[in-house]
mmCIF file of C-alpha atoms in Angstrom:
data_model
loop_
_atom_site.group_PDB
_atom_site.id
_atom_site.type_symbol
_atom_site.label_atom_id
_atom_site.label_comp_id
_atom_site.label_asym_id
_atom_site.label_seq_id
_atom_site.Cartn_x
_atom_site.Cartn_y
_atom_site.Cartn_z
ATOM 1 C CA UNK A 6 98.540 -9.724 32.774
ATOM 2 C CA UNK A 7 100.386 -6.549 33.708
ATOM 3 C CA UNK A 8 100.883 -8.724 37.417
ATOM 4 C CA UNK A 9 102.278 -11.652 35.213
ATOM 5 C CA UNK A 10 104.955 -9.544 33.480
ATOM 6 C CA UNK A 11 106.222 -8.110 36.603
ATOM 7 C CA UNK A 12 106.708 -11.306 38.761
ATOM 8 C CA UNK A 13 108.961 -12.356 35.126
ATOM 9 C CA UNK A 14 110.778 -9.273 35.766
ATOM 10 C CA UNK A 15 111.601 -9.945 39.283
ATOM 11 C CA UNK A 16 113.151 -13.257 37.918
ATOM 12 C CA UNK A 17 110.906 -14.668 40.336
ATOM 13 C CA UNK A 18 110.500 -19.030 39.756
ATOM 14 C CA UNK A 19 113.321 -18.868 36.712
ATOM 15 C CA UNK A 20 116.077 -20.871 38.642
ATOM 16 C CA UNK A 21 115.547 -23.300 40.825
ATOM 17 C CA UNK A 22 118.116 -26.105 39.075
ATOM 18 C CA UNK A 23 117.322 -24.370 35.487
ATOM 19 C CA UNK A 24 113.493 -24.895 37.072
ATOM 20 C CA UNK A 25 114.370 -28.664 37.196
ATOM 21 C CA UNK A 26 110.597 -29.181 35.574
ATOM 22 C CA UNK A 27 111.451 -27.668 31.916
ATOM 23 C CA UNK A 28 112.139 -30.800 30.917
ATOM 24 C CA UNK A 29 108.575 -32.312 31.653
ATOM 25 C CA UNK A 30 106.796 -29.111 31.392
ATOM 26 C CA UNK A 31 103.254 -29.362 32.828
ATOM 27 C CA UNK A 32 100.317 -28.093 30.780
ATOM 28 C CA UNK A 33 98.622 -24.914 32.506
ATOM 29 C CA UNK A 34 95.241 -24.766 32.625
ATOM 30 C CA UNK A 35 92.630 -22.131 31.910
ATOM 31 C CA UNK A 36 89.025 -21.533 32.045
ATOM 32 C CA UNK A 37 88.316 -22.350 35.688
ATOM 33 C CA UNK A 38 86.773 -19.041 37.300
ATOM 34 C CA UNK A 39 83.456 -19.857 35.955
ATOM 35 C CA UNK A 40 83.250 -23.315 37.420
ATOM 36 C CA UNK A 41 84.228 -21.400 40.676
ATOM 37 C CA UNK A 42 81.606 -19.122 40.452
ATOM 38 C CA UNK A 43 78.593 -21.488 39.637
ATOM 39 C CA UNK A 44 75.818 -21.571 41.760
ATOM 40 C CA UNK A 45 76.155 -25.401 42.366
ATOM 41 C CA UNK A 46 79.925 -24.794 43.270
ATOM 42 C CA UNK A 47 79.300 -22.335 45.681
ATOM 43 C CA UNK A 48 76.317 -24.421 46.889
ATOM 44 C CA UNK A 49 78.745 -27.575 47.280
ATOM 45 C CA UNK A 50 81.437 -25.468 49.261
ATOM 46 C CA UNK A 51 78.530 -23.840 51.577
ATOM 47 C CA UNK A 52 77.960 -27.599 52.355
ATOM 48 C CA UNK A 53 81.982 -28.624 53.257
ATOM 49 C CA UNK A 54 82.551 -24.606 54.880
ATOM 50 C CA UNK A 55 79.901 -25.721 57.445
ATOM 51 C CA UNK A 56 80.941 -29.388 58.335
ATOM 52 C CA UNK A 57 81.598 -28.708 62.159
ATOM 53 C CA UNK A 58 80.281 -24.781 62.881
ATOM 54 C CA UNK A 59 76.555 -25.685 62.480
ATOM 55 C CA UNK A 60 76.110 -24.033 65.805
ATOM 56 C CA UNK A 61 78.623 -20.952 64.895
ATOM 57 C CA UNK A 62 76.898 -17.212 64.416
ATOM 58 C CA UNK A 63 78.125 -16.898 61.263
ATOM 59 C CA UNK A 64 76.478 -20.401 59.898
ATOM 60 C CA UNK A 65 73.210 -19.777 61.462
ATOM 61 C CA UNK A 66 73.090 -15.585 60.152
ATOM 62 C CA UNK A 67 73.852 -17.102 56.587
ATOM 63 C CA UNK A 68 70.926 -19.591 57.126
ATOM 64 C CA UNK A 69 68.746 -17.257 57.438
ATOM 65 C CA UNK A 70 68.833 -15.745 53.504
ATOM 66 C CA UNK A 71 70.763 -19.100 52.305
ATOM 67 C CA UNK A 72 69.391 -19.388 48.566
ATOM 68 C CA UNK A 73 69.725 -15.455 48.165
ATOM 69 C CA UNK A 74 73.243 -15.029 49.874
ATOM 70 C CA UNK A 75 74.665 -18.090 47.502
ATOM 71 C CA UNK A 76 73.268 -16.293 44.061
ATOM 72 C CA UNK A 77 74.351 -12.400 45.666
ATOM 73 C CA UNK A 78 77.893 -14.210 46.220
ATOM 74 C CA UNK A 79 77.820 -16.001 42.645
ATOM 75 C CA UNK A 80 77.116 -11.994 41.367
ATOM 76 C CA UNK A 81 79.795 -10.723 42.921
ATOM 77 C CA UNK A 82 82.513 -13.063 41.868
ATOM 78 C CA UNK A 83 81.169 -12.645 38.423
ATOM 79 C CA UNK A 84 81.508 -9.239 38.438
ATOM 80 C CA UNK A 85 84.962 -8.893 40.354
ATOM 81 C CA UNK A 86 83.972 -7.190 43.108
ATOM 82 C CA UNK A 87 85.115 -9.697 45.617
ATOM 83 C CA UNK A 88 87.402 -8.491 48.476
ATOM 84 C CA UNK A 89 88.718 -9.852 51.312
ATOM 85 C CA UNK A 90 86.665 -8.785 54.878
ATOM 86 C CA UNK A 91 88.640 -7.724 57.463
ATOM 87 C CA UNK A 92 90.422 -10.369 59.626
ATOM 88 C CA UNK A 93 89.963 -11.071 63.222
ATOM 89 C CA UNK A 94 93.266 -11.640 64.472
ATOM 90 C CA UNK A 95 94.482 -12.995 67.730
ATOM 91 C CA UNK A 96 97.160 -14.782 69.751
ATOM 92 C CA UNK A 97 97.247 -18.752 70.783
ATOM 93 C CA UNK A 98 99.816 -19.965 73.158
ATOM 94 C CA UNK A 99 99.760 -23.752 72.655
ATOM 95 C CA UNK A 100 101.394 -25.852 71.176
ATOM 96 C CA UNK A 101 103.371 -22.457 70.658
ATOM 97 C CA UNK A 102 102.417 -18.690 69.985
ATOM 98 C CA UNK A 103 101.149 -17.760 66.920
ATOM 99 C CA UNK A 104 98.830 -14.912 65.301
ATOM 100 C CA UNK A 105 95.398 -16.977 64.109
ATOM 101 C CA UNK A 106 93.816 -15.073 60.944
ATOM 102 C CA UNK A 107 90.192 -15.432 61.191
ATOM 103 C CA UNK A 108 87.635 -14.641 58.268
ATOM 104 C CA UNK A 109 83.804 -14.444 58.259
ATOM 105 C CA UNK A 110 81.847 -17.501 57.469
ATOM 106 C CA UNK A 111 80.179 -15.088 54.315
ATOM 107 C CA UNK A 112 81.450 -14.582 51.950
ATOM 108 C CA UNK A 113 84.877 -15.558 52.775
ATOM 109 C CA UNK A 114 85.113 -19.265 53.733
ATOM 110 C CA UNK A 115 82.674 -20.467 51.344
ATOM 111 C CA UNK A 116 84.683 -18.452 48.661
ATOM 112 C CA UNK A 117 87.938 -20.119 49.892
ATOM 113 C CA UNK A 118 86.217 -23.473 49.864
ATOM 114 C CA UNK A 119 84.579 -22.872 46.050
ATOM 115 C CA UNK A 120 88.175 -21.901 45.085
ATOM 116 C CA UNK A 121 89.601 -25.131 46.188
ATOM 117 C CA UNK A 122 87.312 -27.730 45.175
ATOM 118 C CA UNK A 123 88.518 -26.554 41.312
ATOM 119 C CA UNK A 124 91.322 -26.257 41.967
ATOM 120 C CA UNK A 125 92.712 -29.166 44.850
ATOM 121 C CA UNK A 126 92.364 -31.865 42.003
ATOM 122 C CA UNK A 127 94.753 -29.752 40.039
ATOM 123 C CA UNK A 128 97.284 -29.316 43.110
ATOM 124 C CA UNK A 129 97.041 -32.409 44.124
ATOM 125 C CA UNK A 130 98.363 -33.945 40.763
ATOM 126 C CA UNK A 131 102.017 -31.524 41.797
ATOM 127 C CA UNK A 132 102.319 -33.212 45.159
ATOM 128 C CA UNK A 133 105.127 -36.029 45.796
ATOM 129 C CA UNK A 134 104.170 -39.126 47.258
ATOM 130 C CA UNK A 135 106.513 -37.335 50.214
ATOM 131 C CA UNK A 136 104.164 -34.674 51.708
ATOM 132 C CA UNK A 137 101.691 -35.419 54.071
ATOM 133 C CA UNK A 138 99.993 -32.256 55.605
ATOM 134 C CA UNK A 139 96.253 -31.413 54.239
ATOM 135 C CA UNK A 140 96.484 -34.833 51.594
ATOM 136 C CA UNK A 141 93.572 -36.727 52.000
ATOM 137 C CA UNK A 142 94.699 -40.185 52.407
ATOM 138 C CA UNK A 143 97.598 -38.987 54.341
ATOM 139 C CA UNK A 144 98.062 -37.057 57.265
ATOM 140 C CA UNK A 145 99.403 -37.672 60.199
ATOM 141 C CA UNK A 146 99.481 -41.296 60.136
ATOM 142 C CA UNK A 147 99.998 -41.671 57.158
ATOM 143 C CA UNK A 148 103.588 -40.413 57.143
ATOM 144 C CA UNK A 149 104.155 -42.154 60.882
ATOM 145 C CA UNK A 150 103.741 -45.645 58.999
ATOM 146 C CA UNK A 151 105.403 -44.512 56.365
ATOM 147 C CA UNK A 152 108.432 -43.442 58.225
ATOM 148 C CA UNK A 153 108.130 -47.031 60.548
ATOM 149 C CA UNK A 154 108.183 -49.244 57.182
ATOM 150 C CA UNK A 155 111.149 -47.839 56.337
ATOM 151 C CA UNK A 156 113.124 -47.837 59.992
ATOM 152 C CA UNK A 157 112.177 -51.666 59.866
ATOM 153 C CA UNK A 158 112.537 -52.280 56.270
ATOM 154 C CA UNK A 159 116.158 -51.068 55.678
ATOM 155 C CA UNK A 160 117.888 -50.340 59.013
ATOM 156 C CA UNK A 161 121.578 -49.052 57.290
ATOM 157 C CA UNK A 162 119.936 -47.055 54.941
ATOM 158 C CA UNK A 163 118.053 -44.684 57.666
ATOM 159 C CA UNK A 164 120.974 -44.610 60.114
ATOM 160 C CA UNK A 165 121.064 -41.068 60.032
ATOM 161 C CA UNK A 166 118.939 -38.771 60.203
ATOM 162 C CA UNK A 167 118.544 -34.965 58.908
ATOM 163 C CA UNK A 168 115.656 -33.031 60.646
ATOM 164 C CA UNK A 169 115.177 -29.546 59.743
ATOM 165 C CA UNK A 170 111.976 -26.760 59.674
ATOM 166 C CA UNK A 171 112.029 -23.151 58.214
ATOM 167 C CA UNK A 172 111.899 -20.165 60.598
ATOM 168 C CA UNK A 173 108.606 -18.440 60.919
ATOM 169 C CA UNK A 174 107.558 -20.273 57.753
ATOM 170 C CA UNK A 175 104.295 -18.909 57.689
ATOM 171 C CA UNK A 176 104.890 -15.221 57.945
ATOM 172 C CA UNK A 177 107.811 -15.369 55.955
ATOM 173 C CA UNK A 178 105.949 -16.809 52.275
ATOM 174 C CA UNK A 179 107.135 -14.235 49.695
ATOM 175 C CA UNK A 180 103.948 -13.069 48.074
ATOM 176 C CA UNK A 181 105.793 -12.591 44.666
ATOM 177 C CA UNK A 182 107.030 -16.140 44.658
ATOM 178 C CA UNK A 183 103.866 -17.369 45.961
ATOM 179 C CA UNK A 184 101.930 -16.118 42.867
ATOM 180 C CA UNK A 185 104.840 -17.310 40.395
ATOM 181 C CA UNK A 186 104.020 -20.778 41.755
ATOM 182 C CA UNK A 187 100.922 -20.632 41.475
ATOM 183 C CA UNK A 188 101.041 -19.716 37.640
ATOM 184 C CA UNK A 189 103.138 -22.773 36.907
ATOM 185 C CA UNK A 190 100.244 -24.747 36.619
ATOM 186 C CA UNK A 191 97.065 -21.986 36.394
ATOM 187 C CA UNK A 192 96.803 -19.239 33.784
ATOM 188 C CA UNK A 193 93.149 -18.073 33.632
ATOM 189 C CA UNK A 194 93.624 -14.486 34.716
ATOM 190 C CA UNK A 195 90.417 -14.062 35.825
ATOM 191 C CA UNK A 196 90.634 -16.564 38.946
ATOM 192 C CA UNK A 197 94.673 -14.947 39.563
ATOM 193 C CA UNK A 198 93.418 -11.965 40.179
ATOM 194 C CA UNK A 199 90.734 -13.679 42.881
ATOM 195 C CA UNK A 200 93.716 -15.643 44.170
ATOM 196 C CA UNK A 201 96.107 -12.716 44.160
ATOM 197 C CA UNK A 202 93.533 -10.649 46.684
ATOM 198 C CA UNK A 203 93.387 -13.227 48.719
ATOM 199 C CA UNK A 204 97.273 -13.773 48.877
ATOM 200 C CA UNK A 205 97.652 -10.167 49.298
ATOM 201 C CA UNK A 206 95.049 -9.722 52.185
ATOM 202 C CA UNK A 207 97.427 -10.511 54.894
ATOM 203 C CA UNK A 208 101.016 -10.555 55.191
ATOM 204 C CA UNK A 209 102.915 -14.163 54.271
ATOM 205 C CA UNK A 210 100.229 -16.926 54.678
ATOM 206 C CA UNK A 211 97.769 -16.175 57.518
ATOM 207 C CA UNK A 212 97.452 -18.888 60.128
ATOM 208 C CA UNK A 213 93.857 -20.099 60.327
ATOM 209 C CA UNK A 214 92.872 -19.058 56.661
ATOM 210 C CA UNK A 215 91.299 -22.073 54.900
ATOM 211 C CA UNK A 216 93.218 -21.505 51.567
ATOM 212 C CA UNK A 217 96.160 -20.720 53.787
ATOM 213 C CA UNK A 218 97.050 -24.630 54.229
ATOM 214 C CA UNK A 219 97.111 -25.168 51.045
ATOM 215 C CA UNK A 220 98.884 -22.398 49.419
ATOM 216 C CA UNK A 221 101.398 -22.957 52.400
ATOM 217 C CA UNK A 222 102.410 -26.651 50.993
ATOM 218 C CA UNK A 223 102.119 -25.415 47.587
ATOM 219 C CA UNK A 224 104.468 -23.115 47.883
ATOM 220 C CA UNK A 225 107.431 -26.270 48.649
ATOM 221 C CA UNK A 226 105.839 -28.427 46.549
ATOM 222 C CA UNK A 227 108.397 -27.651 43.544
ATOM 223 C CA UNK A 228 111.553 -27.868 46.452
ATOM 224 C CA UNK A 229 109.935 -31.729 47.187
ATOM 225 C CA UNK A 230 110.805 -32.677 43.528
ATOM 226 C CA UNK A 231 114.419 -30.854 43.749
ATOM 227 C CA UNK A 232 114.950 -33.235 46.388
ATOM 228 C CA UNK A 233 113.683 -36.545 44.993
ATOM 229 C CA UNK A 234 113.981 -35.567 41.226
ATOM 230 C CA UNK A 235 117.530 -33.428 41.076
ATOM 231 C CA UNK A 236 119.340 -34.873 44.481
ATOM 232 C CA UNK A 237 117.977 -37.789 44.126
ATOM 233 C CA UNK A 238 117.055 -38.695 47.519
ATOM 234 C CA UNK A 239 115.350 -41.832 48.606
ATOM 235 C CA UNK A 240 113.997 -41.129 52.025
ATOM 236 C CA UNK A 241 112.447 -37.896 52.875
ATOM 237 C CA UNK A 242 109.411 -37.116 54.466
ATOM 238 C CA UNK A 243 107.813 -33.231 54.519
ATOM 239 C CA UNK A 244 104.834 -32.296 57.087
ATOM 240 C CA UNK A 245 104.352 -28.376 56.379
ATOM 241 C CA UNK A 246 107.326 -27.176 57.063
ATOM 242 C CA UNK A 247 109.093 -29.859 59.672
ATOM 243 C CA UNK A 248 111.381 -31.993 57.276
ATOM 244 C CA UNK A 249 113.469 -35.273 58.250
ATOM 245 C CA UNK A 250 115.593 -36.808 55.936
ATOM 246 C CA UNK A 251 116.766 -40.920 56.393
ATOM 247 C CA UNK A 252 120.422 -42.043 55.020
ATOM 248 C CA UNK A 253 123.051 -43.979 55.415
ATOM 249 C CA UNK A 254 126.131 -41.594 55.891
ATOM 250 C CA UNK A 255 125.809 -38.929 58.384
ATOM 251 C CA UNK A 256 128.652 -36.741 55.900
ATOM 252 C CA UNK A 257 126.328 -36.458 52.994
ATOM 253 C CA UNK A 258 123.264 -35.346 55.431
ATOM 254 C CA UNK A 259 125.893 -32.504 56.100
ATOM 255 C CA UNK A 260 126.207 -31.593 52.708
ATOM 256 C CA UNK A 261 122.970 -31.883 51.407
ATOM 257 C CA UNK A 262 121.925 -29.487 54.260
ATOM 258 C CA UNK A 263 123.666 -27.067 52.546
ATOM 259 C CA UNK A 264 122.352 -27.651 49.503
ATOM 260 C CA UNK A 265 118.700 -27.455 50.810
ATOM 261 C CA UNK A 266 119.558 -24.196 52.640
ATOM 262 C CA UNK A 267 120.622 -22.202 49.562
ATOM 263 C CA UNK A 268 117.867 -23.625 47.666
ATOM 264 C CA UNK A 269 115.415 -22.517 50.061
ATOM 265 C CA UNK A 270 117.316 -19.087 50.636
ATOM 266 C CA UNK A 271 117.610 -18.453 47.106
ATOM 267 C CA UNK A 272 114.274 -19.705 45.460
ATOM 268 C CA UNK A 273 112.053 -19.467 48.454
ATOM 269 C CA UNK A 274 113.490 -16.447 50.543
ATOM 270 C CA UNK A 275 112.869 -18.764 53.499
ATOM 271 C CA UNK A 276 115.925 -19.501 56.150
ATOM 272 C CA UNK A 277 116.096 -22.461 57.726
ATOM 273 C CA UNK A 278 115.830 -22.723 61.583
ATOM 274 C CA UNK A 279 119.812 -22.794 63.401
ATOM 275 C CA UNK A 280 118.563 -26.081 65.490
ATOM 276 C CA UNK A 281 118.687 -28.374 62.290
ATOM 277 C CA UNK A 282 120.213 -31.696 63.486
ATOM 278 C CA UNK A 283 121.998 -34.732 62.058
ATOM 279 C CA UNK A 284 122.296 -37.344 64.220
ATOM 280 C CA UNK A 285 122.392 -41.404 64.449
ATOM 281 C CA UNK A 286 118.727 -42.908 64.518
ATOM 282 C CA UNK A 287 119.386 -45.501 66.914
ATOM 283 C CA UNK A 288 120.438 -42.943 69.950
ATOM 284 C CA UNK A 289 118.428 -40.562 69.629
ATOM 285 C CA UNK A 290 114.998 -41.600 67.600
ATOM 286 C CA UNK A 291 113.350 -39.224 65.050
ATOM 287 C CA UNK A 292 111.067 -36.255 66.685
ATOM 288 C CA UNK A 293 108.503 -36.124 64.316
ATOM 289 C CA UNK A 294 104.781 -35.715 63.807
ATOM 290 C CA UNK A 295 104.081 -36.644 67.445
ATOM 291 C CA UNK A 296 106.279 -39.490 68.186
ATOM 292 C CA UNK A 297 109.538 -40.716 68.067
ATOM 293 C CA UNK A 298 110.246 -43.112 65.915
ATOM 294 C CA UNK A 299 113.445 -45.920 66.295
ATOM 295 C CA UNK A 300 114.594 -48.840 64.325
ATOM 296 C CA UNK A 301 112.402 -51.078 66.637
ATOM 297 C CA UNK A 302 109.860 -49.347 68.554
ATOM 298 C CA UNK A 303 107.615 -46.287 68.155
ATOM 299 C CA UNK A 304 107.341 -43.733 70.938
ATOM 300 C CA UNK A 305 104.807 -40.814 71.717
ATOM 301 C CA UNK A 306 106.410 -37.594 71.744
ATOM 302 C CA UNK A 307 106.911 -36.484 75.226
ATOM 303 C CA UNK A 308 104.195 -33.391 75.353
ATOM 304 C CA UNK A 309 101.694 -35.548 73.219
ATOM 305 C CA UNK A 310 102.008 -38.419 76.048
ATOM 306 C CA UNK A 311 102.279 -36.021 79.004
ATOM 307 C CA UNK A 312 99.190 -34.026 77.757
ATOM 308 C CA UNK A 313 97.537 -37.748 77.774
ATOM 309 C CA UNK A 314 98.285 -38.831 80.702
ATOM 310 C CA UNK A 315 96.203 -35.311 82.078
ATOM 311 C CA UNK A 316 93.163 -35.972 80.444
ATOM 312 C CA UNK A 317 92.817 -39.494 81.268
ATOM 313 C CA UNK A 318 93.719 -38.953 84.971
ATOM 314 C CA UNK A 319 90.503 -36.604 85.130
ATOM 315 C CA UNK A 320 88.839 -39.258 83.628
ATOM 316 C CA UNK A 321 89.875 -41.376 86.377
ATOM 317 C CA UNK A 322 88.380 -39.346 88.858
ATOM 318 C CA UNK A 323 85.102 -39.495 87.342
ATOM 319 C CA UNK A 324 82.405 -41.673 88.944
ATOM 320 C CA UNK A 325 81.513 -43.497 85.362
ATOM 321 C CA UNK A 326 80.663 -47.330 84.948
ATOM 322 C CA UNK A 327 83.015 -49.452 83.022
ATOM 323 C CA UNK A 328 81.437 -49.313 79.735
ATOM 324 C CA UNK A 329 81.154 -45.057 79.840
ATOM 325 C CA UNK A 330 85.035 -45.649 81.010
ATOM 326 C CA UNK A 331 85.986 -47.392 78.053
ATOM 327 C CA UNK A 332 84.224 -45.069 75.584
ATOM 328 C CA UNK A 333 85.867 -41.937 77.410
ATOM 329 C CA UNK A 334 88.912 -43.218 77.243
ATOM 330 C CA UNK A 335 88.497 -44.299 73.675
ATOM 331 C CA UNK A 336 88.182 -41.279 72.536
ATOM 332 C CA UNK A 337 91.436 -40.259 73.576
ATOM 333 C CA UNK A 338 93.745 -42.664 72.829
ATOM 334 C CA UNK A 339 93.711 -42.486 68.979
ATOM 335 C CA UNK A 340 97.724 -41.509 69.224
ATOM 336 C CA UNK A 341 98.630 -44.537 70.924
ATOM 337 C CA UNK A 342 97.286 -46.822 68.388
ATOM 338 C CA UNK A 343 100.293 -45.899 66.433
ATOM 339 C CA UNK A 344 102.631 -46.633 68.051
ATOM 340 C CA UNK A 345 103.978 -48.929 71.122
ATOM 341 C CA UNK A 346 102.386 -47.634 74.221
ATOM 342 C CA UNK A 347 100.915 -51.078 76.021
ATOM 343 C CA UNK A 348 102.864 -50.665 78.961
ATOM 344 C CA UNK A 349 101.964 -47.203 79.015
ATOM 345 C CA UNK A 350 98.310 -47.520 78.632
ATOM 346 C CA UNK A 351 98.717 -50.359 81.707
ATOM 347 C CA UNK A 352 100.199 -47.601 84.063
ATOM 348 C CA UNK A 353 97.499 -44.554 83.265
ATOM 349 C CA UNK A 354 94.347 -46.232 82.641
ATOM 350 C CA UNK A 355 91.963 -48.259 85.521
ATOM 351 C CA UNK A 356 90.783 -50.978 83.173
ATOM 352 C CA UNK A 357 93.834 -53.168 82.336
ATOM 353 C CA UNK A 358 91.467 -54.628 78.906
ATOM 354 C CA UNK A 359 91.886 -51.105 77.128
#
């Protein structure tokens, strides 16, 4: 409580358009920790933690005390004694360098997965129909087509376009605003406080974190209805952090940039990256979520179609029959199903049917 009265005192969450959502307050609701810390919840996320590490040390040291780990876990979120372990952190270079977070199977990913199957129903419900990143249903492809049915569907009203992301979004989530968020819609204290640890076990939102993803769209989630509920905007389109905005005149793109930027600057205390861009569809196509998309045609991005063209040359080389060919190759060609790569697919590939 005492947590609750000081992010109010920071006047963190109270502007934001006179919070734009008064109006249609949404209910919050309490009385979840317990259905986090049931057996059969923790038992559910043990089962959707391991989907894909069955072979991992961590997944095969829980095995071996499964049923007793589960109910000493179940204890321990009862009585509050849950922290955070200590993170393994490292460097990746590609697709560009970043510090990956990364947490022990137990107790920590199957605490992050109890967490969210409560609570993603309830998050979900906040969403747009305009964000795409970790929405089942959505997704990558899912904002591509998007994106192409409008480009077709209404050529002069996505002439321009305005793409934007936020600099060093990750590291730079305000843990104080972060929380405020997340009591817009949750007030049982007892699962804050679990979510609070967690927020506060690494600076901004930790890279590789499973609760990270989601906390990381939550926290725009409220700047998605500013745009489509206070500016009114018909074509917008919000993966993470990368942002591209369709109209028809390139001088309100220009303005409402500026508008974004102070709301993000003075809500958020995020800063929008200086290569923003507003520029005609038609010359340039739309950069975004691995292609480029025009009024007519759909591209793959250049290092998507370059990285491509790699793998299945080394497929070339090997001495496979045509069938194994076809499956190989298959498997890595889900990106150009998307989009209008025939031609492309007729230069790279050996077998002229695929």
């Amino acid at each position: 409580m005492a947590k609750d009265k000081n992010l109010k005192k920071k006047g963190v969450g109270t502007s934001i358009e006179g919070m734009l959502l008064k109006s249609k307050q949404m209910k919050r609701i309490s009385n979840l920790y317990q259905q986090v810390c049931s057996i059969d919840n923790l038992k559910l996320a043990d089962q959707k933690a391991r989907k894909g590490k069955l072979k991992s040390y961590g997944v095969k040291r829980h095995d071996k005390n499964r049923v007793e780990n589960i109910h000493e876990l179940s204890q321990i979120l009862k009585d509050h004694t849950f922290k955070t372990s200590t993170y393994n952190v490292f460097k990746i270079y590609e697709p560009k360098e970043r510090l990956i977070y990364q947490l022990p199977y137990l107790p920590d990913r199957i605490v992050h997965h109890a967490i969210m199957n409560v609570l993603e129903p309830i998050w979900m419900n906040i969403f747009t129909a305009d964000t795409y990143s970790c929405i089942k249903g959505r997704g990558i492809m899912g904002c591509a087509n998007k994106i192409k049915h409008h480009l077709k569907s209404d050529k002069s009203g996505t002439k321009y376009c305005l793409k934007l992301d936020i600099k060093k979004y990750y590291p730079s989530v305000d843990h104080d605003v972060l929380k405020a968020i997340v009591r817009r819609k949750i007030k049982d204290q007892e699962l804050l406080l679990l979510i609070d640890e967690i927020i506060d076990s690494a600076p901004g939102v930790p890279i590789g974190n499973y609760l990270s993803q989601y906390l990381a769209n939550l926290y725009l989630a409220y700047f998605d209805h500013y745009i489509k509920e206070v500016k009114r905007v018909k074509y917008y389109y919000r993966y993470a952090d990368d942002i591209v905005i369709l109209h028809s005149d390139k001088a309100y793109l220009h303005h409402l940039f500026k508008d974004i930027e102070q709301y993000l600057r003075s809500n958020l205390k995020l800063t929008v990256k200086s290569n923003y861009q507003v520029f005609p569809v038609e010359k340039r196509g739309i950069d975004f979520v691995g292609y480029r998309f025009y009024h007519t045609h759909t591209l793959l991005r250049k290092r998507i179609k370059l990285n491509l063209c790699r793998r299945i040359s080394n497929i070339n080389k090997m001495k496979l029959t045509p069938e194994q060919y076809k499956i190989e190759i298959s498997a890595q060609t889900s990106w150009t199903k998307h989009c209008n790569s025939r031609n492309l697919m007729k230069k790279i590939t050996l077998n002229e049917e695929i």
